[in-house]
Each structure stands twice: as C-alpha cells, then as structure tokens.
JSON list of C-alpha atoms in Angstrom, two decimals:
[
{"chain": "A", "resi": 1, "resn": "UNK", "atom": "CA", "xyz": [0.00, 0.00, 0.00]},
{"chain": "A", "resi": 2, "resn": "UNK", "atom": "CA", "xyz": [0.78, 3.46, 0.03]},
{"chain": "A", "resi": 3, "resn": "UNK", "atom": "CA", "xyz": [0.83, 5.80, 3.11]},
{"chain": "A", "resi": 4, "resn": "UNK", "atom": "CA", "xyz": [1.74, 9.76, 3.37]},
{"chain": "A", "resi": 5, "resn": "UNK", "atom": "CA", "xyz": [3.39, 10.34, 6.54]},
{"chain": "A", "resi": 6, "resn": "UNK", "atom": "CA", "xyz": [3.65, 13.84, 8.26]},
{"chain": "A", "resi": 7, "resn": "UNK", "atom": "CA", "xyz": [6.25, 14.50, 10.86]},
{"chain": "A", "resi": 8, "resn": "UNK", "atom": "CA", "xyz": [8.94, 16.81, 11.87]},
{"chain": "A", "resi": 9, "resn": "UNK", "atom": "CA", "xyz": [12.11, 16.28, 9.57]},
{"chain": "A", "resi": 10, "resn": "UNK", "atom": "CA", "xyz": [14.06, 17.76, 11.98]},
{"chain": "A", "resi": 11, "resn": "UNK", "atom": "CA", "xyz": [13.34, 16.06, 14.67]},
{"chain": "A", "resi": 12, "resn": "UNK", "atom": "CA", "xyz": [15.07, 12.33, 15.88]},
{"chain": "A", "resi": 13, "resn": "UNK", "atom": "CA", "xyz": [12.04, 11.03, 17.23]},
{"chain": "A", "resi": 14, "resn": "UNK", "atom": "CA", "xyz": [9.87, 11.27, 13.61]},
{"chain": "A", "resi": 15, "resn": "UNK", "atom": "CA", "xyz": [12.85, 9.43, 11.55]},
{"chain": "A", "resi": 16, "resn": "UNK", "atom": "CA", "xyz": [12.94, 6.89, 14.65]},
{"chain": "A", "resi": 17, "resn": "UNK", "atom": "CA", "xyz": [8.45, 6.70, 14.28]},
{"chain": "A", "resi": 18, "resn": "UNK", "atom": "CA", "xyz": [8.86, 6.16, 9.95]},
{"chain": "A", "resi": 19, "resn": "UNK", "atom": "CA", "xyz": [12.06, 3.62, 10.30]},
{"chain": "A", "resi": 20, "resn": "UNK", "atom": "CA", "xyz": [9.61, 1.64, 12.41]},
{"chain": "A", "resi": 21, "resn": "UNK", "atom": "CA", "xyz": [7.35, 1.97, 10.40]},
{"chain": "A", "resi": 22, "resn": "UNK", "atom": "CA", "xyz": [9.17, 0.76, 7.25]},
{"chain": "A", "resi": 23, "resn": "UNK", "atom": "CA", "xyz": [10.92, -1.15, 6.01]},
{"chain": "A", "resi": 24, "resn": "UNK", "atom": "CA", "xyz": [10.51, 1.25, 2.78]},
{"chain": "A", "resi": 25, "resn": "UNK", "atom": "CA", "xyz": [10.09, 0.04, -1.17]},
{"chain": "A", "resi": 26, "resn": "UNK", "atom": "CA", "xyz": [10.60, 4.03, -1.98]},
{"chain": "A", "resi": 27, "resn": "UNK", "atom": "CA", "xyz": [10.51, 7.41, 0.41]},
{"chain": "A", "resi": 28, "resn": "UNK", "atom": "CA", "xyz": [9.82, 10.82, -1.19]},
{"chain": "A", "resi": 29, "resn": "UNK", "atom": "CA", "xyz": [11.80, 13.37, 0.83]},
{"chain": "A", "resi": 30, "resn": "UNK", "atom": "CA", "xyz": [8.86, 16.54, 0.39]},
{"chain": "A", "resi": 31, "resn": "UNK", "atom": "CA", "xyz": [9.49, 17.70, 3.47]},
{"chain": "A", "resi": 32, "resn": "UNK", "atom": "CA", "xyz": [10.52, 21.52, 5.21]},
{"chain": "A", "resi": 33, "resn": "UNK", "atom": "CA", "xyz": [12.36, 21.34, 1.87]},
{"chain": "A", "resi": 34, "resn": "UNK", "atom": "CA", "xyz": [15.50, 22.78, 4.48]},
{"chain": "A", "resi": 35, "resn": "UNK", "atom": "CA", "xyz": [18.47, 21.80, 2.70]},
{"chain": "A", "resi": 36, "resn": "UNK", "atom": "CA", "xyz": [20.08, 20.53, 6.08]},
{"chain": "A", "resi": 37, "resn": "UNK", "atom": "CA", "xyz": [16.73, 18.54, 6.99]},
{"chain": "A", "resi": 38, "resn": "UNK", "atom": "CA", "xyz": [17.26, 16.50, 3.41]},
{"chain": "A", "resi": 39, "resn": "UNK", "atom": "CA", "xyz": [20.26, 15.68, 4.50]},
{"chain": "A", "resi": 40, "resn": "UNK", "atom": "CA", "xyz": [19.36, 14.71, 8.35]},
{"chain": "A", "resi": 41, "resn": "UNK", "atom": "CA", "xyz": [16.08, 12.66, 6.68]},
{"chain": "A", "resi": 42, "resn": "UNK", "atom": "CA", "xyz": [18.50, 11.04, 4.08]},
{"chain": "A", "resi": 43, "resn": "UNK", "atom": "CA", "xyz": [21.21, 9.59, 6.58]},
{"chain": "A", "resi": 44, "resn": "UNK", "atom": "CA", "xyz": [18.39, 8.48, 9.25]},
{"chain": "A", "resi": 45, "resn": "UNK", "atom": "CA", "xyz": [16.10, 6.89, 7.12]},
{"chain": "A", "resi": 46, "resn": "UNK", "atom": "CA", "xyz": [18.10, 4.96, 4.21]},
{"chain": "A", "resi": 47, "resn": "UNK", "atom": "CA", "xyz": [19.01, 1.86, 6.33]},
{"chain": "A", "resi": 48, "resn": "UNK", "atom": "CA", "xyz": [15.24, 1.44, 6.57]},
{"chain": "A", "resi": 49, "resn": "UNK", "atom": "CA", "xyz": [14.85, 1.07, 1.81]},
{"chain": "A", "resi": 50, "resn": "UNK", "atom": "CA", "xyz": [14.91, -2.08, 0.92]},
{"chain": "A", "resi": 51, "resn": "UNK", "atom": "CA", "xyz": [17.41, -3.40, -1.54]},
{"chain": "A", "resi": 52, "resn": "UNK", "atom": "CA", "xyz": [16.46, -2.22, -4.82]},
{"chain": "A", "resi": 53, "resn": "UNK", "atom": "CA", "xyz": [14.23, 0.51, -3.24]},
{"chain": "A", "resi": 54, "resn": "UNK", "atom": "CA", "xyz": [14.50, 4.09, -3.67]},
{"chain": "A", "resi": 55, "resn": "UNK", "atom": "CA", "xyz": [15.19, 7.35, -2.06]},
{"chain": "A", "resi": 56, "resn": "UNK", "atom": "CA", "xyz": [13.97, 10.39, -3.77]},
{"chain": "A", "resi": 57, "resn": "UNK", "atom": "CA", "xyz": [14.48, 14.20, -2.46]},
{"chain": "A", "resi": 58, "resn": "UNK", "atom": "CA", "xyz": [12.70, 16.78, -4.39]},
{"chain": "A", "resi": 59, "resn": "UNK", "atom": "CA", "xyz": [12.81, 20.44, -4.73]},
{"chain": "A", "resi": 60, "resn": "UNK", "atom": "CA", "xyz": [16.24, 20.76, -4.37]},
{"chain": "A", "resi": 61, "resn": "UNK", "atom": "CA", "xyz": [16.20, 24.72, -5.61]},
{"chain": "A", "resi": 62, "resn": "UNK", "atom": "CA", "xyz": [16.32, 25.84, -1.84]},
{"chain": "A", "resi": 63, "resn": "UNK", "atom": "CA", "xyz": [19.88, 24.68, -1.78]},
{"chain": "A", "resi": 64, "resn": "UNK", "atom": "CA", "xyz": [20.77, 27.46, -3.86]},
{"chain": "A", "resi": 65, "resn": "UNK", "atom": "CA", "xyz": [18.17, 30.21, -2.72]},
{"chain": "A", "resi": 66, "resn": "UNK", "atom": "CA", "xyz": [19.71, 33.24, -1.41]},
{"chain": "A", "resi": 67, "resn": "UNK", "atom": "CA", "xyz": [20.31, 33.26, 2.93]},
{"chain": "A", "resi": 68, "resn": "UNK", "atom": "CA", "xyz": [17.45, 34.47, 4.69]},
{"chain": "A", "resi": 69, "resn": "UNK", "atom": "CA", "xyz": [14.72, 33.48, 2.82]},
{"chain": "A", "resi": 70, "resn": "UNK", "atom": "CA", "xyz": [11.90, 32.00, 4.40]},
{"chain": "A", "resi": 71, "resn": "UNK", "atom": "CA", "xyz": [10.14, 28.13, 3.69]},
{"chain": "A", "resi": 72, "resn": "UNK", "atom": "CA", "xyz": [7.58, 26.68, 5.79]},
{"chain": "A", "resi": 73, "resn": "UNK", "atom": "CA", "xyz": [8.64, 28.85, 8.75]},
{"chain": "A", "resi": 74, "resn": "UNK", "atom": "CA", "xyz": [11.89, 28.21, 8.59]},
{"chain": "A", "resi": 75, "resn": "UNK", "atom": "CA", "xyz": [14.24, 30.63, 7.59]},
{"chain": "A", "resi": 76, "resn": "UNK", "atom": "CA", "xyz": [17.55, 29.17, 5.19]},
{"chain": "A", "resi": 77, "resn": "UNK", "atom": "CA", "xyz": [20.93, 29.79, 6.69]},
{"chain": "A", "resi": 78, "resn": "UNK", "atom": "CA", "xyz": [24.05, 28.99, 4.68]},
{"chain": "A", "resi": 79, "resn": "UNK", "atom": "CA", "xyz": [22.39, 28.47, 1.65]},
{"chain": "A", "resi": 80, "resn": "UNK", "atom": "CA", "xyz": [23.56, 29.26, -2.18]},
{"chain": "A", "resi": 81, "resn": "UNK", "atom": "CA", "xyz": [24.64, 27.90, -4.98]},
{"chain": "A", "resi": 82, "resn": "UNK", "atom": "CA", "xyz": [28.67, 27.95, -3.21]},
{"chain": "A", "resi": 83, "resn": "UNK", "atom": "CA", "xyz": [28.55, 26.84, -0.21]},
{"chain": "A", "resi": 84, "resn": "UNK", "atom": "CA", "xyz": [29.70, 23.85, 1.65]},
{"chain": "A", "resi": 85, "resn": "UNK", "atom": "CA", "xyz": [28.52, 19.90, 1.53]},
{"chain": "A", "resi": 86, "resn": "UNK", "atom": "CA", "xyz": [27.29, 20.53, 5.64]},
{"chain": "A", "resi": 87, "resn": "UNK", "atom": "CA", "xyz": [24.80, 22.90, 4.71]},
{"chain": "A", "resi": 88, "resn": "UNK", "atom": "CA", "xyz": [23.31, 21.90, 0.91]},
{"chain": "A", "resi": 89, "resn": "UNK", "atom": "CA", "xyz": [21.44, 18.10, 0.61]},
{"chain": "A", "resi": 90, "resn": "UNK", "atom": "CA", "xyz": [23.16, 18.69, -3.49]},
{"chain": "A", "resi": 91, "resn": "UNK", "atom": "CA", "xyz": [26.81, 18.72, -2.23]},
{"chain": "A", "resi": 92, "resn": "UNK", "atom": "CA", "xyz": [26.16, 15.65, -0.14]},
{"chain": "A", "resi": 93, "resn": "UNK", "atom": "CA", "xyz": [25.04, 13.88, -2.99]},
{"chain": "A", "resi": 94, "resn": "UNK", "atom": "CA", "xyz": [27.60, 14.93, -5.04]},
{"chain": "A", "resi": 95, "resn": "UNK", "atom": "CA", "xyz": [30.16, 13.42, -2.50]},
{"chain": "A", "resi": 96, "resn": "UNK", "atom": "CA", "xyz": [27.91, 10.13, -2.55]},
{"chain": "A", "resi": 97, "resn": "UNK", "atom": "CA", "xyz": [28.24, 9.91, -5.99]},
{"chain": "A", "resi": 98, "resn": "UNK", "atom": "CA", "xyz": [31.90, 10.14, -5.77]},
{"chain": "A", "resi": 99, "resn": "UNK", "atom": "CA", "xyz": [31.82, 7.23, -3.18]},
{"chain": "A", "resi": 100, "resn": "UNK", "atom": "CA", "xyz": [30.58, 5.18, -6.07]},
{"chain": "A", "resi": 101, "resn": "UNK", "atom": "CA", "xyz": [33.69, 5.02, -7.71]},
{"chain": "A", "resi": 102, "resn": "UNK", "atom": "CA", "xyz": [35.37, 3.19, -4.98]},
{"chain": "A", "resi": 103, "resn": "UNK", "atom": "CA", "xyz": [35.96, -0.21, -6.44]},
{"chain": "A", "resi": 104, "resn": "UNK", "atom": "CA", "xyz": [37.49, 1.35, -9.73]},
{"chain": "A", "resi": 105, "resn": "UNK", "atom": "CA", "xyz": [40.16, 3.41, -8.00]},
{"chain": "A", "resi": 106, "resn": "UNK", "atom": "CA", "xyz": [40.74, 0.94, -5.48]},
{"chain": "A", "resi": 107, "resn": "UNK", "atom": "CA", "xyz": [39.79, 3.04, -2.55]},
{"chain": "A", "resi": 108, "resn": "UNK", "atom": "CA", "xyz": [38.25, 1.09, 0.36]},
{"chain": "A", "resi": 109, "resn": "UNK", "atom": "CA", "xyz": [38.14, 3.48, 2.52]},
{"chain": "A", "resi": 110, "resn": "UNK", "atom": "CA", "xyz": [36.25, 5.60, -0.06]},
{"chain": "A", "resi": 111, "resn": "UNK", "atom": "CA", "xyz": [33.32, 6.16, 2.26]},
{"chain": "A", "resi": 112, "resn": "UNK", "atom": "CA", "xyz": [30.76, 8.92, 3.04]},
{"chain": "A", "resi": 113, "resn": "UNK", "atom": "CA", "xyz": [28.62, 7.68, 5.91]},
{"chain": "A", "resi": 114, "resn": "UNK", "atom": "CA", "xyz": [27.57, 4.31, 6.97]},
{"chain": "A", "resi": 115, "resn": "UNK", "atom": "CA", "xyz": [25.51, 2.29, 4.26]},
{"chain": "A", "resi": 116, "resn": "UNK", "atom": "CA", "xyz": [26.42, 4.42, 1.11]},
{"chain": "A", "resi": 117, "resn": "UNK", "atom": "CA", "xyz": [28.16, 0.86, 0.11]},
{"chain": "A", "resi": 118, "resn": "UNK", "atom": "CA", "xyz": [24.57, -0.19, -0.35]},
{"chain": "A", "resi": 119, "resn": "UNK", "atom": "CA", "xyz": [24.04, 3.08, -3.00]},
{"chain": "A", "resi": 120, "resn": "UNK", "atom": "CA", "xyz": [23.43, 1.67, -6.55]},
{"chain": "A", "resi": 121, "resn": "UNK", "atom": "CA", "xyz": [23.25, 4.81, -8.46]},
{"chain": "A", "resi": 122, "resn": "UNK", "atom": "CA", "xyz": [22.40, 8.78, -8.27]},
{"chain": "A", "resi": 123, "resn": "UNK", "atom": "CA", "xyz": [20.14, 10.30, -10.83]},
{"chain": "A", "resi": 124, "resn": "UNK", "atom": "CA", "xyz": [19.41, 13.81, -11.06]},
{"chain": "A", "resi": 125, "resn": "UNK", "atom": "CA", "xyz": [16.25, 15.30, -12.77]},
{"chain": "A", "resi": 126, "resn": "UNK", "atom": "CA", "xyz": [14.74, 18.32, -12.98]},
{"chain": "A", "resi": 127, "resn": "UNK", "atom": "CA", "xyz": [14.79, 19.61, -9.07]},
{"chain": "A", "resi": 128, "resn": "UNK", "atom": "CA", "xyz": [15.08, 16.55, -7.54]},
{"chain": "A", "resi": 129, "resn": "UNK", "atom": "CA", "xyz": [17.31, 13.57, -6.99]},
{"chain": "A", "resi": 130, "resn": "UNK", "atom": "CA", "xyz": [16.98, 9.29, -7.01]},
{"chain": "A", "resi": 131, "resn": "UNK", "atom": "CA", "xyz": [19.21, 7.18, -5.07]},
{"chain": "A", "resi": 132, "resn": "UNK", "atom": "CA", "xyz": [18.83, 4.20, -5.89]},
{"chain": "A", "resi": 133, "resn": "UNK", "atom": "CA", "xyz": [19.98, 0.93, -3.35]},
{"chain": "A", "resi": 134, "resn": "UNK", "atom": "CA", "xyz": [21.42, -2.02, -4.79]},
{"chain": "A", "resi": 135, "resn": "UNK", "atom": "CA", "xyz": [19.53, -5.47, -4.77]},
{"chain": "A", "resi": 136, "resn": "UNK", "atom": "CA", "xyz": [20.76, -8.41, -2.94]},
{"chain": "A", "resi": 137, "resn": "UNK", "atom": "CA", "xyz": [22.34, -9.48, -6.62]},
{"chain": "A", "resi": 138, "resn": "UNK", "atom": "CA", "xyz": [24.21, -6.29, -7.50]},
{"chain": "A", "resi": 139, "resn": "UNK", "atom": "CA", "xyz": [25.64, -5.98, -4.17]},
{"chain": "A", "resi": 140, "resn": "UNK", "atom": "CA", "xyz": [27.00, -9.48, -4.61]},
{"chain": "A", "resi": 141, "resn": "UNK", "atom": "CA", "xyz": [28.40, -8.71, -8.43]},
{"chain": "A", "resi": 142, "resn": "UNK", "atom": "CA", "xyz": [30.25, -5.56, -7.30]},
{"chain": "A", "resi": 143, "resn": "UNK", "atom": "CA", "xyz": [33.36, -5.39, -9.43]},
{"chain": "A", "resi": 144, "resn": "UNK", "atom": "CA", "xyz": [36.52, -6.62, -7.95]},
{"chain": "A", "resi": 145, "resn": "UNK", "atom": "CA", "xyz": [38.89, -3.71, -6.29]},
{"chain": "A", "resi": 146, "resn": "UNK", "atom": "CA", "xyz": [41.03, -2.31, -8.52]},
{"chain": "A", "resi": 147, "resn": "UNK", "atom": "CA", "xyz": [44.77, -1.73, -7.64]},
{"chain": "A", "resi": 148, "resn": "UNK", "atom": "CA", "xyz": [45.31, 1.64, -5.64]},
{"chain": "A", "resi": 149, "resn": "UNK", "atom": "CA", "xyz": [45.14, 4.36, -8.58]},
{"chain": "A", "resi": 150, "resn": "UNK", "atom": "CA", "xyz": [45.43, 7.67, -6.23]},
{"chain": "A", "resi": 151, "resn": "UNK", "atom": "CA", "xyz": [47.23, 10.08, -3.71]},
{"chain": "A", "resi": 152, "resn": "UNK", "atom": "CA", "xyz": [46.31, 8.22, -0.79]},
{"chain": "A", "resi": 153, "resn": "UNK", "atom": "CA", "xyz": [46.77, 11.99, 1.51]},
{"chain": "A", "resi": 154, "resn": "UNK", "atom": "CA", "xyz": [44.67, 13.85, -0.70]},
{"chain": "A", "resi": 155, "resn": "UNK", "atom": "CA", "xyz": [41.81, 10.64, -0.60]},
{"chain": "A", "resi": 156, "resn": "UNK", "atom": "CA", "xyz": [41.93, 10.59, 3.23]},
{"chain": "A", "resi": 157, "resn": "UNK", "atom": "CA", "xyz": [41.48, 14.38, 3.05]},
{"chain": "A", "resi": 158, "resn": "UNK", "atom": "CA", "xyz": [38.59, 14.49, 0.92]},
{"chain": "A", "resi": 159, "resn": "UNK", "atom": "CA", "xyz": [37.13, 11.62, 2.95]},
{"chain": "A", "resi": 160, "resn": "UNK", "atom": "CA", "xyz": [37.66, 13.55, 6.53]},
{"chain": "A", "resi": 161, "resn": "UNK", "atom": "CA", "xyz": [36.63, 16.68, 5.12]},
{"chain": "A", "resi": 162, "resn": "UNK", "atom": "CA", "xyz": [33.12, 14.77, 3.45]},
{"chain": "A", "resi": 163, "resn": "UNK", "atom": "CA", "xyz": [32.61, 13.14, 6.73]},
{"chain": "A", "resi": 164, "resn": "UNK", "atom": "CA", "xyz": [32.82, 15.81, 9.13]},
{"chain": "A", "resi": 165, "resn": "UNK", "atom": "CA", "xyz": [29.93, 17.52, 7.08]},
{"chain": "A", "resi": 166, "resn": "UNK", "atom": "CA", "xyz": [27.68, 15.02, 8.25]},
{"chain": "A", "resi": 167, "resn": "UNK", "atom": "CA", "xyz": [24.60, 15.37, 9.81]},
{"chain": "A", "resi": 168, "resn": "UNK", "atom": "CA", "xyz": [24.61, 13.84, 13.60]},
{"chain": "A", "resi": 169, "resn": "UNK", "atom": "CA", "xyz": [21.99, 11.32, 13.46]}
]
C-alpha cells in the first residue's frame, strides 16, 4: 500500500516513528524542503529502503536560494549555490556519488557515511534527486577492487573533510 506520513524532519524522534514503520520500497523526501533537513532525513532513514528501493528528495532549488529566505517557517541559513557539503542536501550527494567510484580506484576506505556501500546509483532530474539501493544481486556482483590508482593523503582528506559535514543522526 501506500501511506503519506507527516512528521517533523528535523526532529530524531519522527525518523525513529517512519524507520519503524518501514521497512521502505521508496521514500519521497517533500518535506521543510531545508536543505540541512534533506540531509538529516536522508542519513536516518536509508538503512530502513529495501534493496532495490528508492530514495527520492525533491525540490532541491532551496539549496541554492539566497540566505534568509523564508520556507515553511523556517528561515535558510548557509544556503547558495557555493557553499559547503554541511549545509546543501546537493553537495552531499555529489560526495555520494563520488563514493561510487570506490571499487574502480581501489579506494576502500572511499566512504561517506555508513551504508552508502549499499548506493546503486544517483540520478538527477529536474529539481530533484533518485538514489537508488542495490539489490541483494548487485551488491553481490560488485566489481573486484582495482589496484590503488590515487594520492592516498589527498583521498583521506577528501574523505575527513566529506565526513565531518555530516549530519549527527
């Protein structure tokens, strides 16, 4: 069946009430549409898709909406089309989609935040985004690891630096 569920995004206790709820064939993230609330929604609730289910988050033009500007009562801090992975649900995705590369450069350690082994693909559309996880198949016919093919400082950089944008969940 289908169900529409309405809860606080920013609040702990609602992502702890839906992954109850779940486990989920598909979630539609149109929520506050706060880029930072994507984000928080995203890393709670994707352990609770099911292999080969999707995530979706729509409206992704408040990412890039000029500071101060006002959605659902909430007013956008640290928002625009330059800044940082911590404060736009876009840049995170963009480093997820980099974490997908891990088994052709050989980087393990090539990790974003817990379960983005699981991610399949990214597609982008018009204002919104699909992430898609893998089934139980395509997560066993990963490709093999490919021989170290990068500046292992630089990698362990980039991963620190995505990591410590993550939301506390």
């Amino acid at each position: 069946g289908v169900g529409v569920l309405f809860g606080d995004q920013s609040k702990k206790k609602t992502m702890e009430d839906l992954i109850a709820r779940g486990p989920w064939d598909i979630i539609i993230d149109d929520g506050s549409h706060v880029p930072y609330h994507m984000v928080f929604s995203f890393f709670s609730l994707w352990k609770a898709v099911v292999p080969g289910g999707l995530y979706v988050i729509e409206d992704l033009e408040t990412n890039y909406w000029l500071p101060g500007r006002r959605v659902y009562g909430y007013k956008l801090k640290n928002t625009g089309i330059d800044t940082d992975a911590g404060h736009s649900a876009v840049k995170k995705v963009e480093q997820l989609t980099k974490a997908l590369m891990r088994f052709q450069l050989g980087a393990q350690g090539l990790t974003v935040m817990p379960g983005d082994g699981d991610i399949c693909s990214v597609e982008w559309g018009h204002n919104l985004v699909k992430i898609r996880k893998c089934t139980e198949e395509e997560a066993a016919a990963n490709p093999t690891w490919k021989t170290p093919i990068f500046d292992p400082q630089e990698m362990e950089a980039w991963i620190q630096e995505a990591q410590r944008t993550n939301p506390r969940v």
